[in-house]
Short mmCIF file of C-alpha atoms and ligand atoms in Angstrom, two decimals:
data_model
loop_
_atom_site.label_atom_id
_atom_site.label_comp_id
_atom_site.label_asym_id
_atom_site.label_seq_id
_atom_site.Cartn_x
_atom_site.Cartn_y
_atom_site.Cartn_z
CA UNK A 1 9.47 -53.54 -24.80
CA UNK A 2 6.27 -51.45 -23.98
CA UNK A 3 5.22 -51.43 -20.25
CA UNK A 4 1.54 -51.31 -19.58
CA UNK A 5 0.82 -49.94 -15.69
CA UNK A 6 -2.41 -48.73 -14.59
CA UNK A 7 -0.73 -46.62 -11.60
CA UNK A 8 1.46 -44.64 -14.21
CA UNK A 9 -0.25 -41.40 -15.02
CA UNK A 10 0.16 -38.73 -17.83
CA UNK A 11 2.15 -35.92 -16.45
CA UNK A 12 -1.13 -33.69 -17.65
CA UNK A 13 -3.75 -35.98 -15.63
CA UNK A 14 -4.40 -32.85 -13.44
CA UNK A 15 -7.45 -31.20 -15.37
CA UNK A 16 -8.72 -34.46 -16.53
CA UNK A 17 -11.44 -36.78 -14.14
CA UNK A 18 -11.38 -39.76 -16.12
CA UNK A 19 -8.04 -41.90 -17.84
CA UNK A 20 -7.36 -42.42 -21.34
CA UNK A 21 -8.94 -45.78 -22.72
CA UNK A 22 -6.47 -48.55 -23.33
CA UNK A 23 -6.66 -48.27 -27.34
CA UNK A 24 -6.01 -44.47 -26.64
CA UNK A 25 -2.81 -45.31 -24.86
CA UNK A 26 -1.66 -47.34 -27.96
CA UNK A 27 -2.83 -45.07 -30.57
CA UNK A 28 -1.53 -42.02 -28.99
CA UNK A 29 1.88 -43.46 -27.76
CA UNK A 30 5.18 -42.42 -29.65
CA UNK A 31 7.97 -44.61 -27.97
CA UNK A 32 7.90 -47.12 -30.90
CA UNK A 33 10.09 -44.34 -32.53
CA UNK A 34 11.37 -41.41 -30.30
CA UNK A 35 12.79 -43.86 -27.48
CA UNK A 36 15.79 -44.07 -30.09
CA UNK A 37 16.57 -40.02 -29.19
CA UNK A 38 17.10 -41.14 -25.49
CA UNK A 39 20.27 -39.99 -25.85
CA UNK A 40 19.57 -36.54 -27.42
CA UNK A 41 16.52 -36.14 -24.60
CA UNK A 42 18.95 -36.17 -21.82
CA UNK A 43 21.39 -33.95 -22.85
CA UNK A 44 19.24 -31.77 -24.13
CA UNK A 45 17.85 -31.91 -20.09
CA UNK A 46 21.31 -31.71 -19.21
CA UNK A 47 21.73 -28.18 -21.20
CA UNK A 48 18.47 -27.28 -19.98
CA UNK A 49 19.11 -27.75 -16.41
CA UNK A 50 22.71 -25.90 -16.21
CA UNK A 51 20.71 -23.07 -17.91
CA UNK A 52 17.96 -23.18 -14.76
CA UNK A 53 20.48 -23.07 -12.64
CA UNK A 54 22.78 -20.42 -14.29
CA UNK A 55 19.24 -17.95 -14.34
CA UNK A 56 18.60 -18.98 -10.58
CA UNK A 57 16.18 -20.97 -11.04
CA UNK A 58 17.67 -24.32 -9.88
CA UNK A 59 20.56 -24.01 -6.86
CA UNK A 60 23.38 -25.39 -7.03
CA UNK A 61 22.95 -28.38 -5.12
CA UNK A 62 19.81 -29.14 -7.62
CA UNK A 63 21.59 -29.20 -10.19
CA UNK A 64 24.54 -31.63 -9.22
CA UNK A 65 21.45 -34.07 -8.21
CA UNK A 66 19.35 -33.69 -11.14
CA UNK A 67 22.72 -34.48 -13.64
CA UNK A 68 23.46 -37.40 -11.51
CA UNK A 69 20.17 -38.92 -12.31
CA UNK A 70 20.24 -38.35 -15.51
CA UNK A 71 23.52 -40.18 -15.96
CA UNK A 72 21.80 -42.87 -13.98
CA UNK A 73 18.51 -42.85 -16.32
CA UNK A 74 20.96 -42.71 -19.68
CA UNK A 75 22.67 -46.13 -18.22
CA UNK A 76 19.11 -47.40 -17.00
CA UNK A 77 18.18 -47.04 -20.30
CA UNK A 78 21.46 -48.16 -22.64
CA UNK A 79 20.98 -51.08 -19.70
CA UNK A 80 17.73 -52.09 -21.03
CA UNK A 81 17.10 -51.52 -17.16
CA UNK A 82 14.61 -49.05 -17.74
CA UNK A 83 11.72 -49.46 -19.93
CA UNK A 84 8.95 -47.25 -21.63
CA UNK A 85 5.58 -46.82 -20.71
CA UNK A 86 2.99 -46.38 -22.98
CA UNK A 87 1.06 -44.26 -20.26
CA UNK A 88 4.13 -42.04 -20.45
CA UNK A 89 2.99 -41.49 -24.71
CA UNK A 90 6.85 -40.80 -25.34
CA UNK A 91 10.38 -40.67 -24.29
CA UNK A 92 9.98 -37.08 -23.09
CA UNK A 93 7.52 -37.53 -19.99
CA UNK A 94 9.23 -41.35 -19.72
CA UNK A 95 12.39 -39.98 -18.75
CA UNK A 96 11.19 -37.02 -17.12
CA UNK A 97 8.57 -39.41 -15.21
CA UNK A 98 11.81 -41.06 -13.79
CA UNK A 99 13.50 -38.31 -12.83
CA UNK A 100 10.74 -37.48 -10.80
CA UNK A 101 10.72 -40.81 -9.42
CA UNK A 102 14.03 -40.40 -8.68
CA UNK A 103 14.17 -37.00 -7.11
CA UNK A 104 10.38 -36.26 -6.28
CA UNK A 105 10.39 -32.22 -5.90
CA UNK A 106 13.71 -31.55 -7.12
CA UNK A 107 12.94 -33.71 -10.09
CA UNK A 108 9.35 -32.17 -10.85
CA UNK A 109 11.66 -28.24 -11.73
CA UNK A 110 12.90 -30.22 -14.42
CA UNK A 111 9.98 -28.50 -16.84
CA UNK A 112 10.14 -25.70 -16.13
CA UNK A 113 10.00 -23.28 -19.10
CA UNK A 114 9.54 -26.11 -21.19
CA UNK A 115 7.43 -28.10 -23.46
CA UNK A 116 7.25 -31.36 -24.92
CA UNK A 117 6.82 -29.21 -28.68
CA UNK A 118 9.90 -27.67 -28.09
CA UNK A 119 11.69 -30.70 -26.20
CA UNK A 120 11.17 -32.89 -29.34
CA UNK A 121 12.23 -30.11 -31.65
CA UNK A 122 15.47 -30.23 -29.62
CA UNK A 123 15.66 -34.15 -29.38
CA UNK A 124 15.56 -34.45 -33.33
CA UNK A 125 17.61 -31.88 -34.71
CA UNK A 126 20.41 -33.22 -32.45
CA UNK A 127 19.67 -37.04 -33.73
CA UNK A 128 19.59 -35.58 -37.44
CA UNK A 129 23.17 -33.73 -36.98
CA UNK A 130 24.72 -36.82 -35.46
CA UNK A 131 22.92 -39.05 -38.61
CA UNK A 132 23.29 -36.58 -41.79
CA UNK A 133 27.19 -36.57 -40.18
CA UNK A 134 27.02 -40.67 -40.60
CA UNK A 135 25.57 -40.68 -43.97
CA UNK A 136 28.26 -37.97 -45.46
CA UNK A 137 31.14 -40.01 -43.58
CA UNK A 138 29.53 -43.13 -45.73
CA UNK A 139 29.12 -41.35 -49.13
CA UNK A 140 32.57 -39.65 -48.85
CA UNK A 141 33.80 -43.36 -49.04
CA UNK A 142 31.44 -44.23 -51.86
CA UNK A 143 32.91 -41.15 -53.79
CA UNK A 144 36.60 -42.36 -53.16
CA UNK A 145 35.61 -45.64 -54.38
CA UNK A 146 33.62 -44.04 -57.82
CA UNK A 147 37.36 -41.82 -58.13
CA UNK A 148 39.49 -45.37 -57.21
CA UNK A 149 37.20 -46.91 -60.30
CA UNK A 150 37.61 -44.22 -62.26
CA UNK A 151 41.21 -44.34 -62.42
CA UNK A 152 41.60 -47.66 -63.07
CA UNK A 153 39.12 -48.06 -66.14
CA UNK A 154 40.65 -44.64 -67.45
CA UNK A 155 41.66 -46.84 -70.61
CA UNK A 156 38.86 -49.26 -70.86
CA UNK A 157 36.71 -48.03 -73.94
CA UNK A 158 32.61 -48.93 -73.78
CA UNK A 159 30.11 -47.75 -76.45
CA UNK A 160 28.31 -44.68 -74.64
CA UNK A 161 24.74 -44.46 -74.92
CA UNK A 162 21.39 -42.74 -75.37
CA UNK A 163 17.97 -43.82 -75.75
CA UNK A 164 19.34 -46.94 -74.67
CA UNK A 165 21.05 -46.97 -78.25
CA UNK A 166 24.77 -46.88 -79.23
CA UNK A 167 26.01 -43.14 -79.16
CA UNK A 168 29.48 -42.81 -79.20
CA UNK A 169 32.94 -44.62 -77.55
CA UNK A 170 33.22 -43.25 -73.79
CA UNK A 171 35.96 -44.15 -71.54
CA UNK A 172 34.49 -45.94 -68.82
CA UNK A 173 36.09 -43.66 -66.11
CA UNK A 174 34.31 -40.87 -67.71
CA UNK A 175 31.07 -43.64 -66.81
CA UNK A 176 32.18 -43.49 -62.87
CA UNK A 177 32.98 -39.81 -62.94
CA UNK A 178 29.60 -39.03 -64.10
CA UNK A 179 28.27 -40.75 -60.89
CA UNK A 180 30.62 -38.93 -58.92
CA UNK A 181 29.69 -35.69 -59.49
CA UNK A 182 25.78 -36.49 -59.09
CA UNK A 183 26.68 -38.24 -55.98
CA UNK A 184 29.13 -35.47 -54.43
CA UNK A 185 25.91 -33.07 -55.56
CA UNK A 186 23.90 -35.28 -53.11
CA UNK A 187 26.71 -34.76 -50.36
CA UNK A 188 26.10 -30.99 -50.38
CA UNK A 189 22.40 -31.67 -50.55
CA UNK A 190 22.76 -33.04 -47.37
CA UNK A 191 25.17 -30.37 -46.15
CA UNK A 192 22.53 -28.06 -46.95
CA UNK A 193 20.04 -30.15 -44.68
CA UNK A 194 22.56 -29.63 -41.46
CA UNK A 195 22.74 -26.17 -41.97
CA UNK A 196 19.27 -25.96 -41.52
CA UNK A 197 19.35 -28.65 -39.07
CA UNK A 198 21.38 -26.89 -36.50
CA UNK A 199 19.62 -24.47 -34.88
CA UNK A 200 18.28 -24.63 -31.52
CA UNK A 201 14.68 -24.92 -30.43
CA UNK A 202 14.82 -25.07 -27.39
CA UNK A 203 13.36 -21.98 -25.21
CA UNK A 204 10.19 -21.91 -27.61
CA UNK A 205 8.22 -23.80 -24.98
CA UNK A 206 4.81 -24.88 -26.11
CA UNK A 207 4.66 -21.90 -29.02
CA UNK A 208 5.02 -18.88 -27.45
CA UNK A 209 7.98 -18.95 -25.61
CA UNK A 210 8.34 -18.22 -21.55
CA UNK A 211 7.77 -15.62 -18.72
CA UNK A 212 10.78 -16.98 -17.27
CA UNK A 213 13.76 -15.27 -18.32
CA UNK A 214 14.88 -17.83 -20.16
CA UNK A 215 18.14 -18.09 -21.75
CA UNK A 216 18.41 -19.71 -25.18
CA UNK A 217 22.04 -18.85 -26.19
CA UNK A 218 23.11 -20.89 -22.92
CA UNK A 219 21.36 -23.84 -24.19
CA UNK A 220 22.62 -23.10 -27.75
CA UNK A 221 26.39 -23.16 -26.46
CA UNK A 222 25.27 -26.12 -24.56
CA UNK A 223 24.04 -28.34 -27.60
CA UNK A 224 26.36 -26.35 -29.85
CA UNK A 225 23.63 -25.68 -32.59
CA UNK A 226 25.31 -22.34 -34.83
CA UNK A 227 22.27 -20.48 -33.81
CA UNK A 228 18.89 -19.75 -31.82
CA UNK A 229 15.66 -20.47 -34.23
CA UNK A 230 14.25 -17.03 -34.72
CA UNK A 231 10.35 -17.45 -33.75
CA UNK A 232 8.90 -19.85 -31.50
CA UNK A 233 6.03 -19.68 -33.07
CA UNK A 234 7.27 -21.02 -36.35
CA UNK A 235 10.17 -23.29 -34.23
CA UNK A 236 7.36 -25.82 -33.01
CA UNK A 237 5.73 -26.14 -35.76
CA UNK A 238 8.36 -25.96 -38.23
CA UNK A 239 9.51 -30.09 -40.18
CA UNK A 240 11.22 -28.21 -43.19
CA UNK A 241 14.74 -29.48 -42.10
CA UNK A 242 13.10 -32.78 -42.26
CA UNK A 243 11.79 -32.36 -45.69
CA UNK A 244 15.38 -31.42 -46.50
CA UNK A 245 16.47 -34.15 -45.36
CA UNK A 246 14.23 -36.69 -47.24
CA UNK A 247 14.85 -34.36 -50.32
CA UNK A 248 18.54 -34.90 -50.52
CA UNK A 249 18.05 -38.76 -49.60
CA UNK A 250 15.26 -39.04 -52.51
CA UNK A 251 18.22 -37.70 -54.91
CA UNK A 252 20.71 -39.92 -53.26
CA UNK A 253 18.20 -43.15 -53.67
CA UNK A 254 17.49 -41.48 -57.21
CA UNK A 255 21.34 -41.72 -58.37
CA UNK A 256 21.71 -45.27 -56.72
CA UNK A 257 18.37 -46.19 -58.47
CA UNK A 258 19.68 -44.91 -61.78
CA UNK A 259 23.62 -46.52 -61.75
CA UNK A 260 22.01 -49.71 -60.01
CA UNK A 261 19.78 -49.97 -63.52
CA UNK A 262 22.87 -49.60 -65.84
CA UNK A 263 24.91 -52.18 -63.85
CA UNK A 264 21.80 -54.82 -64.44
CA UNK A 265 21.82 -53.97 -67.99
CA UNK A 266 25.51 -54.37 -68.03
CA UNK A 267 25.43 -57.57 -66.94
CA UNK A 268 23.23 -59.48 -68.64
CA UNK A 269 24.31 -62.07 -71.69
CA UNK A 270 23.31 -59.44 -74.39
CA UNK A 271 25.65 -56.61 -72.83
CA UNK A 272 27.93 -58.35 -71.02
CA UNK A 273 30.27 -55.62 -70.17
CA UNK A 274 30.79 -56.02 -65.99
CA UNK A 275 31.34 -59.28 -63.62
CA UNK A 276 29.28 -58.45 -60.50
CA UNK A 277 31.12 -59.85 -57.45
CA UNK A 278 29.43 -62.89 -56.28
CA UNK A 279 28.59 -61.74 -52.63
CA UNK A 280 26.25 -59.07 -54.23
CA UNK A 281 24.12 -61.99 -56.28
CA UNK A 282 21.64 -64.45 -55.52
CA UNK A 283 20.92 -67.70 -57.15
CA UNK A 284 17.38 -69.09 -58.07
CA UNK A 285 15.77 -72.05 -56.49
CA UNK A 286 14.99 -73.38 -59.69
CA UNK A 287 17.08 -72.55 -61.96
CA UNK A 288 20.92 -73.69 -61.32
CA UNK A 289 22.25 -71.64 -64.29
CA UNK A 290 21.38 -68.03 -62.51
CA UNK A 291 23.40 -65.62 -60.94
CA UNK A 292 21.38 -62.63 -60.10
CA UNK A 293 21.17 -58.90 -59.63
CA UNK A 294 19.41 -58.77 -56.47
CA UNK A 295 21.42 -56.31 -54.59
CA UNK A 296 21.19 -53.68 -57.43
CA UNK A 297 17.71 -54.59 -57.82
CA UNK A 298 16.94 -53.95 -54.34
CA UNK A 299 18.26 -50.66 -54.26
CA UNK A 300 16.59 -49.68 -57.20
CA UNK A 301 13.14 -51.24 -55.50
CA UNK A 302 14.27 -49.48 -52.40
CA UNK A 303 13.62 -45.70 -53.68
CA UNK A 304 10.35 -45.40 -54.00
CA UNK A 305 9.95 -46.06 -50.14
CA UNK A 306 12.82 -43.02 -49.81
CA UNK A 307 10.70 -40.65 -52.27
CA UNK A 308 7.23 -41.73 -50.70
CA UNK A 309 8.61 -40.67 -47.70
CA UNK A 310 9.36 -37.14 -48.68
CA UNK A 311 6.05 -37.18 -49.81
CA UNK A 312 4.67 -38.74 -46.73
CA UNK A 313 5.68 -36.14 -44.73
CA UNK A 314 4.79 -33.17 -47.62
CA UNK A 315 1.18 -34.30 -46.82
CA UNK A 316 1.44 -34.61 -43.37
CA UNK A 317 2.21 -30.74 -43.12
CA UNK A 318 0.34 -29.39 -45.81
CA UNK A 319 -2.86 -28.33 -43.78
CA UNK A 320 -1.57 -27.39 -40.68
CA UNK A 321 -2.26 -24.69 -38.96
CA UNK A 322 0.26 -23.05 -36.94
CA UNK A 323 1.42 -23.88 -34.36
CA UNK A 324 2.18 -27.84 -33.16
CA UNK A 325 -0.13 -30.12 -33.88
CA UNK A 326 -0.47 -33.92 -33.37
CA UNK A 327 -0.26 -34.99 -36.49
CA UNK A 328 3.23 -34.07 -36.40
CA UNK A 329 4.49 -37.13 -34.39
CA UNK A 330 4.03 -39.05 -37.55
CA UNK A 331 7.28 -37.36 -38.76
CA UNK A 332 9.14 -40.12 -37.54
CA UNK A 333 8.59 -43.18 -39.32
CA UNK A 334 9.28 -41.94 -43.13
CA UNK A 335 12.96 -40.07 -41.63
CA UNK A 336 13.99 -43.47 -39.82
CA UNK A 337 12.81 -45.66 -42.91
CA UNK A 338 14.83 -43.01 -45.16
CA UNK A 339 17.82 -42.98 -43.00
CA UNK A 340 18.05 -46.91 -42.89
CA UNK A 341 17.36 -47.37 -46.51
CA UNK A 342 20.19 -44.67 -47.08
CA UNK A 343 22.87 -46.34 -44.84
CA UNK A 344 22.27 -49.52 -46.42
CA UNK A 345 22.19 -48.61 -50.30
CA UNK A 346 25.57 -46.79 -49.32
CA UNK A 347 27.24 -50.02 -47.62
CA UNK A 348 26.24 -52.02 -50.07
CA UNK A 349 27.51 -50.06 -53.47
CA UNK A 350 30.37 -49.31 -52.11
CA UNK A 351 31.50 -52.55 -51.64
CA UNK A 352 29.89 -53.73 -54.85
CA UNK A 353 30.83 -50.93 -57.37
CA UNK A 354 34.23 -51.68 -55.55
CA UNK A 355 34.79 -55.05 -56.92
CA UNK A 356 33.13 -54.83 -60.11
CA UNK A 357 35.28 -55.51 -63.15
CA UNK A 358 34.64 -54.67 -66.55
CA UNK A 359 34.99 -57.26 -69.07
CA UNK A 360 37.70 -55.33 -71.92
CA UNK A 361 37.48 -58.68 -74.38
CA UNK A 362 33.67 -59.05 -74.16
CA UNK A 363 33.02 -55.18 -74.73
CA UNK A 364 35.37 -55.07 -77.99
CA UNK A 365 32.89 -56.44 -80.34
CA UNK A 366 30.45 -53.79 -78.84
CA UNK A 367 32.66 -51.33 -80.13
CA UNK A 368 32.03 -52.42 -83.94
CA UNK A 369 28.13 -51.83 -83.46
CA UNK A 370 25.91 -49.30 -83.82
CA UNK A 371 28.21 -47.03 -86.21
CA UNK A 372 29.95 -45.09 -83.05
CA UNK A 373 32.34 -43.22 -85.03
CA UNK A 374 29.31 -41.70 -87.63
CA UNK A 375 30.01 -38.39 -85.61
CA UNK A 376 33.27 -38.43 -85.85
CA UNK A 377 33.32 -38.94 -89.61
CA UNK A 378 30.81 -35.46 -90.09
CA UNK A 379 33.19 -33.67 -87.76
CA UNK A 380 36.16 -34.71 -89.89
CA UNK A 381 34.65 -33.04 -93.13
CA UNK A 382 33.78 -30.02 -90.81
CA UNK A 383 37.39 -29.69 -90.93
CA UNK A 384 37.47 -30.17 -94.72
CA UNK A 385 35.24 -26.90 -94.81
CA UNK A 386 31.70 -28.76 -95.41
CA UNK A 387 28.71 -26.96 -93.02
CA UNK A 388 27.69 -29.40 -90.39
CA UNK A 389 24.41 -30.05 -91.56
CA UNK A 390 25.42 -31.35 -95.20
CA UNK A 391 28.12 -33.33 -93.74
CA UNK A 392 25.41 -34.97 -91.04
CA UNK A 393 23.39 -36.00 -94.33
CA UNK A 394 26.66 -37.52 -95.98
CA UNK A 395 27.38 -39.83 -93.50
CA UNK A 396 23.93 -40.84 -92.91
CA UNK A 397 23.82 -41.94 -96.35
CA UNK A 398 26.77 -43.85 -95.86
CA UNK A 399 25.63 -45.31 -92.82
CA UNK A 400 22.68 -46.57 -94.89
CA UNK A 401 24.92 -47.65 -97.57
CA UNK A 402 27.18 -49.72 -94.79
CA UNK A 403 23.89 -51.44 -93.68
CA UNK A 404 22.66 -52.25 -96.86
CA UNK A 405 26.27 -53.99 -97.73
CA UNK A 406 26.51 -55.21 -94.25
CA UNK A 407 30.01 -53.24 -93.75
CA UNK A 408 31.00 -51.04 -90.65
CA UNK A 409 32.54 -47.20 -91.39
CA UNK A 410 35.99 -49.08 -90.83
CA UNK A 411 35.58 -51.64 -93.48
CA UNK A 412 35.03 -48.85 -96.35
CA UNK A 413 37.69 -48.50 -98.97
CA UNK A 414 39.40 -45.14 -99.59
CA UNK A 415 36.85 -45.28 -103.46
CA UNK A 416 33.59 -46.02 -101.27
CA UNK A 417 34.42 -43.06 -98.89
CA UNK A 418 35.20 -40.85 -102.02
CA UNK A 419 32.44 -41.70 -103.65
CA UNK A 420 30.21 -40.11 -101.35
CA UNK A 421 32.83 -37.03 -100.81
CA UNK A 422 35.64 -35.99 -102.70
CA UNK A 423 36.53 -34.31 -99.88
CA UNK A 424 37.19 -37.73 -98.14
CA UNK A 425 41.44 -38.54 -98.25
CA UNK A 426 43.60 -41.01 -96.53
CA UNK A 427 43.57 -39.23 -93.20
CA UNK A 428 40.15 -40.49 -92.55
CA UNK A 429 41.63 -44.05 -91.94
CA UNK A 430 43.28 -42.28 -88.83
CA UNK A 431 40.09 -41.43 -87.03
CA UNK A 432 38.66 -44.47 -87.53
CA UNK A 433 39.21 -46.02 -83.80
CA UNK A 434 37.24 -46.14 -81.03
CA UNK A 435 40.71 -44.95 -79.13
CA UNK A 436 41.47 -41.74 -81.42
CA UNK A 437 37.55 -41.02 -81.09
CA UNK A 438 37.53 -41.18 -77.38
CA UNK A 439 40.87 -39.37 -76.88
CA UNK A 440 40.20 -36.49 -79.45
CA UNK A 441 37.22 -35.56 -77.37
CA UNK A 442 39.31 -33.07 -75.21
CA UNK A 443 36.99 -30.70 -74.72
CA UNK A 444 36.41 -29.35 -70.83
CA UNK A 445 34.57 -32.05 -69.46
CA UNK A 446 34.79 -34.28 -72.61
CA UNK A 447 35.49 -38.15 -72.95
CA UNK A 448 39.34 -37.75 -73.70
CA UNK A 449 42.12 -39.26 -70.88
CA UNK A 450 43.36 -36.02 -70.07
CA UNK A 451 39.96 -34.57 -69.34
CA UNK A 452 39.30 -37.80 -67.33
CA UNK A 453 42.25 -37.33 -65.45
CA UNK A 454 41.24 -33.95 -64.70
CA UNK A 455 38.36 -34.78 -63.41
CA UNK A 456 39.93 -37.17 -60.85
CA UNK A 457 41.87 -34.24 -60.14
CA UNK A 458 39.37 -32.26 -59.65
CA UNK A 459 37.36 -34.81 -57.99
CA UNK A 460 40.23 -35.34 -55.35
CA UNK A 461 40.46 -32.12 -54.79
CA UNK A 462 37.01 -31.97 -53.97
CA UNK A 463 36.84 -34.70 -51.52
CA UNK A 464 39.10 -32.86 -49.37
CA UNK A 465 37.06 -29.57 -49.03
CA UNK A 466 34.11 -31.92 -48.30
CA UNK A 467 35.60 -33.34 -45.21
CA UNK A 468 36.66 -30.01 -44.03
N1 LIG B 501 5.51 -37.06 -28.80
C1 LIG B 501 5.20 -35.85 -29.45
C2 LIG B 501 5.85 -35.76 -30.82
O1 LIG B 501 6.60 -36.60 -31.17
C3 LIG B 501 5.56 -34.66 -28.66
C4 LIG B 501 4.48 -34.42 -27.73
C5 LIG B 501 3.80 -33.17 -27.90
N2 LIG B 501 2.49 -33.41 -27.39
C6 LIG B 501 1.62 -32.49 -27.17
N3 LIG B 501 0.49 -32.87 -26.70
N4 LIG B 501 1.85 -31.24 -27.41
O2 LIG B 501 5.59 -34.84 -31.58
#
């Protein structure tokens, strides 16, 4: 796509004798990423020109001629009419180089006041607006889908866990909620990164701002950015938005990373617990008996390019002094590889957590493992009046008794239980269930329906601020 023309010169040839050597021209170029802000270049031209000719500095009749070409150049361009340059190092002094070609004179007031430091400032805060927008629109959709699951496996009872070990009975809806609320955490992470997104740049020129009496709050209204950056100094040389940015999609790829790794554990032969939908699975060449993860895998493997490129950028800014400095065209490449990574991890869960289905006869005989209901049993003799700590020791005796006799809690008799406790009656019999120890768990934010059902409330209720 890259043009390579000897006759094209560097709008800043003036003070130099000699031209840039042909490696230079490659090295230094930038089109590989920034010709995607075409878009955002013109109209930021467009708001810059009305704003020349609103302080006098364009007439009238320049200004009806300098929009018309830049229609022309956007449809050149979304034409694949018009192609880059590499002489032209980016898609700033491309399209500007046309315009000139265009318009000759006329075309050449196009700069004035402004800088390519400023000018790119402009161009990516308008491309991030338009794709943090995209990416909430998508995870809104994944959070309907995480409340849609939630409902339905209200009822379904797994075996909750930590340390990878059996804890206690959970409903799984309380399992999707929990991803819910880290994921609608990420959503105002990202709000966050628009608010500091949205403020306009332009008017800073190259770092100190302009003799001209420029006027930035025209151009603001123009772009519609909710307000003027504050220093011009600190507006060119300023990628903190961007960090923002890759910050909320590290924590985004982080939660993805984190459900994606249950879901693989869930579905092997020893757990067993889900059926992943077979258009998110691969087979093996080898072996005909396979049905893989690969779609959760690859969003797990995914992250670490999202998190390295937080980091990439970290680095990239660390030293610099102020104000712009080369080194920050390299701020592309880590944002776009983010962004795509981010689109695609959120088209594919939510079509795959969307069709997953938990397997209720296959997770029963989970339930009978790992002595689930041992807390429930030391809470029970709470209520008889025993301090917590003696009645953790009782039934940790009896959980060593029920190994060594290779019983469960439920298969004790009401002389086994009371020979531990005499505090143990008949009403113990009525806790023993992984449904009366999930449902009894009413506390705010516990396990129980009702607080599930809450939560969805809640949850809804959420959603619809969010899109507000
Ligand atoms: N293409 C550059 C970038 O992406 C903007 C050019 C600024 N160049 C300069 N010599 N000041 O950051």
């Amino acid at each position: 796509m890259i043009n390579s023309n000897k006759q094209d010169k560097a709008l800043w040839s003036g003070r130099f004798s000699g031209s840039p050597a042909e490696i230079m021209l490659h090295f230094s170029q930038s089109i590989d990423m920034d010709w995607s802000f075409y878009k955002q270049d013109i109209q930021g031209s467009r708001a810059h020109a009305k704003m020349l000719n609103a302080i006098g500095i364009l007439t009238n009749e320049e200004l009806g001629e300098i929009l018309k070409a830049l229609d022309e150049i956007e449809i050149e361009i979304a034409e694949g009419k018009l192609q880059p340059k590499i002489q032209l190092e980016d898609v700033h002094m491309n399209i500007e180089s046309r315009l000139i070609e265009k318009l000759g004179h006329m075309g050449a007031k196009i700069h004035t006041g402004r800088s390519r430091n400023d000018q790119v400032a402009t161009d990516y805060r308008l491309y991030m607006k338009a794709a943090i927008g995209e990416i909430q629109k998508k995870l809104a959709a994944f959070l309907e889908v995480l409340l849609k699951k939630a409902k339905e496996d209200v009822d379904v009872i797994v075996p909750g866990f930590t340390h990878l070990q059996h804890a206690q009975p959970i409903s799984l809806g309380h399992y999707w909620m929990a991803y819910f609320w880290k994921f609608s955490r990420d959503y105002r992470r990202f709000d966050n990164a628009l608010f500091t997104t949205d403020v306009n740049p332009l008017g800073a020129g190259a770092l100190a701002g302009s003799t001209l009496p420029l006027d930035r709050e025209f151009t603001r209204k123009e772009l519609d950015f909710r307000a003027n950056t504050e220093n011009s100094l600190d507006t060119v040389s300023d990628r903190d938005y961007l960090l923002e940015f890759l910050f909320a999609a590290s924590t985004f790829v982080l939660n993805s990373s984190r459900i994606s790794e249950d879901l693989i554990i869930w579905c092997t032969s020893e757990f067993d617990f889900v059926d992943l939908p077979d258009a998110f699975c691969t087979g093996s060449s080898m072996m005909p008996n396979k049905k893989n993860p690969d779609a959760l895998e690859l969003t797990r493997g995914k992250t670490s390019g999202v998190i390295s490129g937080l980091q990439d950028l970290m680095m990239n800014i660390k030293g610099l002094p102020l104000t712009y400095n080369r080194d920050l065209q390299e701020d592309k490449r880590p944002v776009f590889h983010s962004l795509a990574t981010v689109n695609m991890v959120l088209d594919v869960l939510t079509q795959l957590i969307g069709s997953i289905k938990p397997k209720v006869d296959k997770i029963a005989p989970h339930l009978q493992k790992g002595f689930l209901l041992a807390t429930d049993v030391a809470e029970y003799l709470v209520i008889k009046g025993i301090p917590f700590r003696e009645t953790h020791e009782i039934v940790g005796g009896l959980v060593q008794y029920c190994i060594k006799n290779g019983k469960t809690l439920e298969e004790l008799t009401i002389e086994e239980w009371q020979a531990y406790n005499s505090a143990f009656e008949n009403d113990i019999f009525d806790i023993l269930s992984p449904q009366s120890a999930v449902d009894r768990r009413s506390t705010f934010g516990g396990t129980a329906r009702s607080e599930v059902l809450r939560q969805i409330q809640a949850g809804k209720e959420l959603l619809q601020q969010l899109g507000k």
